[in-house]
mmCIF file of C-alpha atoms in Angstrom:
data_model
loop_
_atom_site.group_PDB
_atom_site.id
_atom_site.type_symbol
_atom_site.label_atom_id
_atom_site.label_comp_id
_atom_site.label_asym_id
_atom_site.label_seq_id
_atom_site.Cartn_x
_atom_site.Cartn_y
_atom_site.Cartn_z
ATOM 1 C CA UNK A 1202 17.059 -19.688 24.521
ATOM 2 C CA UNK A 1203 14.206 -18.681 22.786
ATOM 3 C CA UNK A 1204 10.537 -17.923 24.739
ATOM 4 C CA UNK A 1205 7.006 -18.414 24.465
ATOM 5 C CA UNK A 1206 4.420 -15.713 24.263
ATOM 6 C CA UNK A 1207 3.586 -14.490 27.912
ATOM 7 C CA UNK A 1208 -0.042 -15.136 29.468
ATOM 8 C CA UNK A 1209 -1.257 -12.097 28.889
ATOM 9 C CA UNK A 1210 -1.276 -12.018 25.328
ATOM 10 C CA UNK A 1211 -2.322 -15.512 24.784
ATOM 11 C CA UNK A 1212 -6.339 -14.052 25.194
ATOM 12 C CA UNK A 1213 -6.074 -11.966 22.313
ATOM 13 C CA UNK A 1214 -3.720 -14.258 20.313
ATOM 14 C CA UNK A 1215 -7.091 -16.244 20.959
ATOM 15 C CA UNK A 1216 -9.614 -13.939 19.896
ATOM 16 C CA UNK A 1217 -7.557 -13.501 16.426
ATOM 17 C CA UNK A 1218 -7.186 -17.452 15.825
ATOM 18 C CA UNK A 1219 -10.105 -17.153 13.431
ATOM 19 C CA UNK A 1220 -8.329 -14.544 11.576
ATOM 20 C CA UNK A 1221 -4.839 -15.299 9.148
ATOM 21 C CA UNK A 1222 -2.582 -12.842 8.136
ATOM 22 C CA UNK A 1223 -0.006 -12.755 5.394
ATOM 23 C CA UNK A 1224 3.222 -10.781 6.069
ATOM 24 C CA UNK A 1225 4.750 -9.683 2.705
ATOM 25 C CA UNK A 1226 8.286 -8.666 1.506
ATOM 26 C CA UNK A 1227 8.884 -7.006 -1.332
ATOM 27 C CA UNK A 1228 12.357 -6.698 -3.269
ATOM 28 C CA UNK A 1229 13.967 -5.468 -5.757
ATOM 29 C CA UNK A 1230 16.780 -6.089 -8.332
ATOM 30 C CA UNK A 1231 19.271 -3.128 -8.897
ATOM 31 C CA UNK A 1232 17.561 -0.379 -6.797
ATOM 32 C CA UNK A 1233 19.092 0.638 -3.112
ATOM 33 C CA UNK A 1234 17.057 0.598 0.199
ATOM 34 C CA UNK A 1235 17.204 3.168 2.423
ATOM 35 C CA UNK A 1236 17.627 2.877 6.915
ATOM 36 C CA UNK A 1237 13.706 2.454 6.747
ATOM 37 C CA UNK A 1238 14.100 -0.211 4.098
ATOM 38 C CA UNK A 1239 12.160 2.141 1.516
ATOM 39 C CA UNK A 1240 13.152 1.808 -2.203
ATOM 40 C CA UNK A 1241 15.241 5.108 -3.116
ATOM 41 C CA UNK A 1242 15.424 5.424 -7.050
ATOM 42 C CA UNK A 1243 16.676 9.054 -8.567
ATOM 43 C CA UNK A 1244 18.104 9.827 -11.671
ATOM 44 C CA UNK A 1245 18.952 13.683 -13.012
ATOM 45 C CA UNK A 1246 16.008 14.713 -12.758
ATOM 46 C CA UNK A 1247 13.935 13.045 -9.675
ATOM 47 C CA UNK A 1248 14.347 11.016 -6.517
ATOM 48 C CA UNK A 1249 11.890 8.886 -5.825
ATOM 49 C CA UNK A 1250 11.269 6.869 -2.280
ATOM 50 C CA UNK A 1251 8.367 3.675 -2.726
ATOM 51 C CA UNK A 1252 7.360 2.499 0.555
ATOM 52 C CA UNK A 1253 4.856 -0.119 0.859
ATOM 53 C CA UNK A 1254 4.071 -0.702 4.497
ATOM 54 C CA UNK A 1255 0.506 -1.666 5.566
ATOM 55 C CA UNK A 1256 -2.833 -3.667 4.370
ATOM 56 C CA UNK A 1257 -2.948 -4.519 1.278
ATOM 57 C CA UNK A 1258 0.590 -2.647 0.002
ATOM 58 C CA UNK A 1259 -0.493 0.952 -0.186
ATOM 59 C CA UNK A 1260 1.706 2.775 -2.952
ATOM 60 C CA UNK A 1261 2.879 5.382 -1.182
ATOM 61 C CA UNK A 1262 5.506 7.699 -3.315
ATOM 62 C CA UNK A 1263 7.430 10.827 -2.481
ATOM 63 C CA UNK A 1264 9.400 12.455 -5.296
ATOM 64 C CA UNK A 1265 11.819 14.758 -4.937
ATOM 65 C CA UNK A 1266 12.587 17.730 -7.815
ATOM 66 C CA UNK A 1267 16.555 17.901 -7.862
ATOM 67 C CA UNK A 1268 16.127 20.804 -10.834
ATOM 68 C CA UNK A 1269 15.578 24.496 -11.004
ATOM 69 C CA UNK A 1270 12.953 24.624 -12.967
ATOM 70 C CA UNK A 1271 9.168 22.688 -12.102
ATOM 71 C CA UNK A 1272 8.223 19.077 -12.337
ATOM 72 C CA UNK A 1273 4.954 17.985 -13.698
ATOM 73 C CA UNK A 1274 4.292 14.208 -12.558
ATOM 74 C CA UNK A 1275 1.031 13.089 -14.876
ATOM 75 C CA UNK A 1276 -0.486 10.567 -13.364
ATOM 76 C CA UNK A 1277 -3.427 9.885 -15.471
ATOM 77 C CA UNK A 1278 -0.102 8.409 -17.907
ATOM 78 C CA UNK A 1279 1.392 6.571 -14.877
ATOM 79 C CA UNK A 1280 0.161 3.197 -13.928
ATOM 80 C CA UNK A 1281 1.327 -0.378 -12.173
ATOM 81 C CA UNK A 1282 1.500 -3.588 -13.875
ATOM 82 C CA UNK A 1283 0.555 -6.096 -11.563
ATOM 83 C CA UNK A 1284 1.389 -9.768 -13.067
ATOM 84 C CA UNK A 1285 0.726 -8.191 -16.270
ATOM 85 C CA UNK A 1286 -2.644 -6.791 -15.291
ATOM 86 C CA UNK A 1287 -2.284 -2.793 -15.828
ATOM 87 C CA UNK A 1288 -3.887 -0.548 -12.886
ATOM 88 C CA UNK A 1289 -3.916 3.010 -13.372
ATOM 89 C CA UNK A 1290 -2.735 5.508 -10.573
ATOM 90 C CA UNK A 1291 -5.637 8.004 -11.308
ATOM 91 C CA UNK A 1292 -8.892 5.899 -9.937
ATOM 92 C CA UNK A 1293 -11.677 6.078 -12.979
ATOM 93 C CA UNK A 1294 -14.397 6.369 -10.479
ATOM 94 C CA UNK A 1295 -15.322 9.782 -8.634
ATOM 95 C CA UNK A 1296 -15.473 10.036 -4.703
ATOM 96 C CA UNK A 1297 -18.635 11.521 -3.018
ATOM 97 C CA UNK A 1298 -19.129 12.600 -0.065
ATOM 98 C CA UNK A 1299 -21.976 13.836 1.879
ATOM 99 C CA UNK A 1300 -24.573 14.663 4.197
ATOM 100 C CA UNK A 1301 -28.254 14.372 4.860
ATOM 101 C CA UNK A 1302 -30.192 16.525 7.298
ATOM 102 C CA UNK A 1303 -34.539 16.413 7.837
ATOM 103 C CA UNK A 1304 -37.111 15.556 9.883
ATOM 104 C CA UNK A 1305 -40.194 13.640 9.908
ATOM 105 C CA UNK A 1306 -44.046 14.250 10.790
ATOM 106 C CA UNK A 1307 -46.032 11.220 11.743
ATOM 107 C CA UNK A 1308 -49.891 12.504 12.652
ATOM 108 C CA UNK A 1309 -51.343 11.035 15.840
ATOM 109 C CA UNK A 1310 -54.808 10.866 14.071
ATOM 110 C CA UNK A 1311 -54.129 9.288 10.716
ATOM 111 C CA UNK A 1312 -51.358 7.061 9.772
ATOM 112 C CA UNK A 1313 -50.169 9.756 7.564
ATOM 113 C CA UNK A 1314 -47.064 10.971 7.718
ATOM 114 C CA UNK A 1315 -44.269 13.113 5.595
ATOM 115 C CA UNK A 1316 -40.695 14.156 5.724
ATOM 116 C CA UNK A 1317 -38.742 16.868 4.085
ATOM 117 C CA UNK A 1318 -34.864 17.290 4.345
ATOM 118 C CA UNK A 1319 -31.281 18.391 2.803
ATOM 119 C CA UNK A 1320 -28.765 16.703 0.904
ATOM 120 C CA UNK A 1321 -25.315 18.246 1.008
ATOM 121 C CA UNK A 1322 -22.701 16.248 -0.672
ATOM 122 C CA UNK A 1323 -19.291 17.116 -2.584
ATOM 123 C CA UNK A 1324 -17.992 15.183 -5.405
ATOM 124 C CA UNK A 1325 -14.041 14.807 -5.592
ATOM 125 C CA UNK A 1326 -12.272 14.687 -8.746
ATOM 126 C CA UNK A 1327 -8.701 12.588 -8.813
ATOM 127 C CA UNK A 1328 -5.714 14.530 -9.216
ATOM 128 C CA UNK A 1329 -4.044 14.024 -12.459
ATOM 129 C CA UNK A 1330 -1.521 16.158 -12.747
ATOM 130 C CA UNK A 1331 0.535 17.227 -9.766
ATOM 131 C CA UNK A 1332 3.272 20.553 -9.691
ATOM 132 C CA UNK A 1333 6.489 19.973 -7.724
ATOM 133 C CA UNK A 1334 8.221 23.343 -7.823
ATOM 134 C CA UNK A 1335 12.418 23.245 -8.304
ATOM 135 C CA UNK A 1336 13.975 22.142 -4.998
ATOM 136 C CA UNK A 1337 11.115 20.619 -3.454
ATOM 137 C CA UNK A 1338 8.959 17.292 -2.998
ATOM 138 C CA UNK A 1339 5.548 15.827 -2.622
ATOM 139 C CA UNK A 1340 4.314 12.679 -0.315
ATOM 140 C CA UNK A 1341 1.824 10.429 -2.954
ATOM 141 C CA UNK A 1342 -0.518 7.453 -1.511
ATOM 142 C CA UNK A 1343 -1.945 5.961 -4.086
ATOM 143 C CA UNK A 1344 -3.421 2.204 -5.162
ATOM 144 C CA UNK A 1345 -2.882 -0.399 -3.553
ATOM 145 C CA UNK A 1346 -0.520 -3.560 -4.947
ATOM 146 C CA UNK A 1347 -3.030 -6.401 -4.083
ATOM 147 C CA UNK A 1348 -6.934 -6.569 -3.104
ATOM 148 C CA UNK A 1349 -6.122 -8.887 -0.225
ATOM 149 C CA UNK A 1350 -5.015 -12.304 0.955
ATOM 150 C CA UNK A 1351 -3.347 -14.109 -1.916
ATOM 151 C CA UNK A 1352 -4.769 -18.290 -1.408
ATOM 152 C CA UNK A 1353 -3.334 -19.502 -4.382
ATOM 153 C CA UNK A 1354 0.529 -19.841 -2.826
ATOM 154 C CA UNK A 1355 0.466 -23.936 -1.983
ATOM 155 C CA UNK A 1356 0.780 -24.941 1.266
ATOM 156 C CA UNK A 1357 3.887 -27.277 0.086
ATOM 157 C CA UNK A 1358 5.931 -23.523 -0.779
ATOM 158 C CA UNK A 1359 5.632 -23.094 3.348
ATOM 159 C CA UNK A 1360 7.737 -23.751 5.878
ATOM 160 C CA UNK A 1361 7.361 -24.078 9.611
ATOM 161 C CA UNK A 1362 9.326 -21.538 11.185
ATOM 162 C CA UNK A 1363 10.089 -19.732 14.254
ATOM 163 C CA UNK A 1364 9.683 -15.496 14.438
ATOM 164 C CA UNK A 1365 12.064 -13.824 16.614
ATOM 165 C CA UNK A 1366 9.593 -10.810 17.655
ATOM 166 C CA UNK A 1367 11.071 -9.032 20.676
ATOM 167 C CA UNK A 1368 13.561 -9.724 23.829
ATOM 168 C CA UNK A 1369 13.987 -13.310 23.232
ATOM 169 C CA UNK A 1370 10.590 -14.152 22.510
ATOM 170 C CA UNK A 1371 9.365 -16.168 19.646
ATOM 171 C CA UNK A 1372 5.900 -16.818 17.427
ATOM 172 C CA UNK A 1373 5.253 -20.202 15.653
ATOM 173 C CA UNK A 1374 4.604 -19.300 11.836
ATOM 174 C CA UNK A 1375 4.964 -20.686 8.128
ATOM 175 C CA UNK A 1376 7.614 -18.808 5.896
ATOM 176 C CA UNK A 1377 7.630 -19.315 1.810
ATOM 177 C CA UNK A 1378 10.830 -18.016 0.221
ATOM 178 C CA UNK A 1379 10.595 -17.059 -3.391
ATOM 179 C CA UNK A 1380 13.180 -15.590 -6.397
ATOM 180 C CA UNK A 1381 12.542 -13.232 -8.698
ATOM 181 C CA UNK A 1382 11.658 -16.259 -11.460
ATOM 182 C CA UNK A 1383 9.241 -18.107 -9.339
ATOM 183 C CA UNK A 1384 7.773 -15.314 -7.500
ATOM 184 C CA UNK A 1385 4.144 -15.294 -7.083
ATOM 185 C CA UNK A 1386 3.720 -11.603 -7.468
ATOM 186 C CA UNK A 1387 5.787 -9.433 -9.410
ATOM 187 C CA UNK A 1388 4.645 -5.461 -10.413
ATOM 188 C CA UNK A 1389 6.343 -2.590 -12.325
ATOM 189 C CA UNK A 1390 5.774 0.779 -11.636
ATOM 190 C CA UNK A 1391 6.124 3.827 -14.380
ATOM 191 C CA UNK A 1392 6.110 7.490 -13.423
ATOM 192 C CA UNK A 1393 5.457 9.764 -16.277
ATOM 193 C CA UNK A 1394 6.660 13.264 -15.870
ATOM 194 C CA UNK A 1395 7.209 16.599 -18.071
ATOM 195 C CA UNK A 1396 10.404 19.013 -16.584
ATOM 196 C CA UNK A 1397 9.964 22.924 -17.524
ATOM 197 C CA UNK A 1398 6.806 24.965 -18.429
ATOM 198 C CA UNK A 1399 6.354 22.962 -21.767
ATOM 199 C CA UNK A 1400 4.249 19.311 -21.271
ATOM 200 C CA UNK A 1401 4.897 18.159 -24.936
ATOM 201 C CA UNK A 1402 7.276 16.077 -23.800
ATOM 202 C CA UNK A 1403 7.151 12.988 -21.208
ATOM 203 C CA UNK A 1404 9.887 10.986 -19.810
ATOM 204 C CA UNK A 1405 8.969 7.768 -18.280
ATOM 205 C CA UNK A 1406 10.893 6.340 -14.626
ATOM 206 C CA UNK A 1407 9.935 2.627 -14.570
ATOM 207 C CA UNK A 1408 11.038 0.520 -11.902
ATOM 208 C CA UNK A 1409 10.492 -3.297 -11.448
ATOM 209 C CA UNK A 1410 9.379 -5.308 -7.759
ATOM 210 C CA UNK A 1411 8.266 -9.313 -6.486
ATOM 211 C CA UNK A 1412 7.762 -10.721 -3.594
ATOM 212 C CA UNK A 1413 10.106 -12.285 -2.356
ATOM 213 C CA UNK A 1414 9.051 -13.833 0.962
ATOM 214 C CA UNK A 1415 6.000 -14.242 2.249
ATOM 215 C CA UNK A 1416 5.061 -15.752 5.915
ATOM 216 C CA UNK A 1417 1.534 -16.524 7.251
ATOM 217 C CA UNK A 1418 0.653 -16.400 11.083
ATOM 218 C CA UNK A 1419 -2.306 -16.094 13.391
ATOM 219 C CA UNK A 1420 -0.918 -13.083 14.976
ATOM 220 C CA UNK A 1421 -1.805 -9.573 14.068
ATOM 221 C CA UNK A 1422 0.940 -7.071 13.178
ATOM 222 C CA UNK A 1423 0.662 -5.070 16.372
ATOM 223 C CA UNK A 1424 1.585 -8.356 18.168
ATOM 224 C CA UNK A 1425 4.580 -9.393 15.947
ATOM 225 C CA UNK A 1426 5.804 -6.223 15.973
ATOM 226 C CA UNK A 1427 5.476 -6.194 12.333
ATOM 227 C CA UNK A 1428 4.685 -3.018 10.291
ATOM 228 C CA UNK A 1429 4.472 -0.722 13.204
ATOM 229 C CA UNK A 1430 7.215 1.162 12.358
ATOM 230 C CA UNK A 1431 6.216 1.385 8.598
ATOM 231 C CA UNK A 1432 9.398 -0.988 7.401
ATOM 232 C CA UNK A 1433 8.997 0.582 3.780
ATOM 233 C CA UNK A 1434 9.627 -3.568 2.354
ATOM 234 C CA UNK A 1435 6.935 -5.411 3.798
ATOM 235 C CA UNK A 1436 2.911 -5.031 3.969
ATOM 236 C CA UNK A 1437 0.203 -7.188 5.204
ATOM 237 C CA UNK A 1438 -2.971 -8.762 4.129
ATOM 238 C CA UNK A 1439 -5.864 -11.071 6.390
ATOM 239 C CA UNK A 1440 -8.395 -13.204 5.688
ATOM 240 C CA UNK A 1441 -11.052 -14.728 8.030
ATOM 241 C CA UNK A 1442 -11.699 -18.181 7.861
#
């Protein structure tokens, strides 16, 4: 027998009932999962673990060098296809950060006054190139799959549903179910890599993803129990209505 949400958490349920959040799954056709339900891909070369848990569907990527000799992963020639819309991994703006120190002088007898001060700021150039020695692997987050809350599933693809969360008890939500043909989303991801000292020559890993199910609720993640413990399959996006 199933149960309601104890008192407790019905306040905050409360405070979020402004706020709707998408919980996404994302499969795959062909490629294996992993206990974490990450995407493991690997061919003579490379291994290569996607994992897409949290807001939005972070990219995160760590590849593995099975060879003996280094691994040069170019990502300024490795992008995702998003519904057909290309998004390169390298970012084409550059990050600044900074600083500003001063102080101010206001006269007591005129309404002059004057400042003076410091700007100290660094400027961050994307990595587009990174070195995995033989033997060894690197952890990549990179872009993100969507910008947000996707509105443009119909409410006729959802059903009402009920979401087992923890010991028996149970959160009201709306579940779509979708194949690979009628999926809303669908991306493809291509690595580009050179093995060896020489970089005249790339290879290409490309690997293909959709949604698959996607299920709308009032609750956040932390109170579904959903994403905590970074389920490499699913992500989540909100919206505030």
């Amino acid at each position: 027998m199933s149960k309601s949400i104890p008192i407790a958490v019905i306040p905050l349920l409360f405070c979020l009932s402004c706020t709707t959040f998408q919980y996404v799954t994302v499969s795959s056709t062909g490629i294996a999962k992993n206990n974490r339900n990450e995407f493991v891909v690997e061919n003579d070369s490379l291994r290569l673990i996607y994992n897409f848990s949290g807001q939005n569907g972070p990219i995160k990527i760590s590849i593995y060098n099975k060879l003996d000799v280094p691994v040069y992963i170019d990502w300024q020639r490795s992008a995702v296809i998003v519904n057909d819309k290309t998004m390169p991994y390298v970012p084409g703006e550059v990050q600044i950060e900074g600083s500003y120190s001063g102080s101010t002088y206001t006269s007591r007898f005129s309404h002059y006054g004057s400042s003076s001060g410091n700007i100290s700021a660094t400027a961050y150039l994307p990595t587009t190139v990174d070195f995995i020695p033989p033997k060894a692997s690197i952890n990549k987050t990179t872009i993100n799959i969507t910008s947000g809350y996707n509105s443009y599933i119909p409410d006729a693809d959802f059903q009402k549903a009920k979401y087992q969360i923890l010991n028996g008890f149970t959160a009201n939500v709306k579940k779509a179910a979708f194949t690979e043909g009628n999926s809303p989303l669908h991306f493809r991801s291509f690595i580009s890599y050179s093995v060896g000292e020489s970089t005249d020559r790339l290879y290409t890993f490309e690997h293909s993803f959709f949604v698959s199910e996607v299920m709308s609720s009032g609750s956040s993640p932390e109170m579904l129990f959903i994403n905590v413990g970074s389920r490499g399959d699913q992500y989540y996006s909100m919206t505030t209505n």
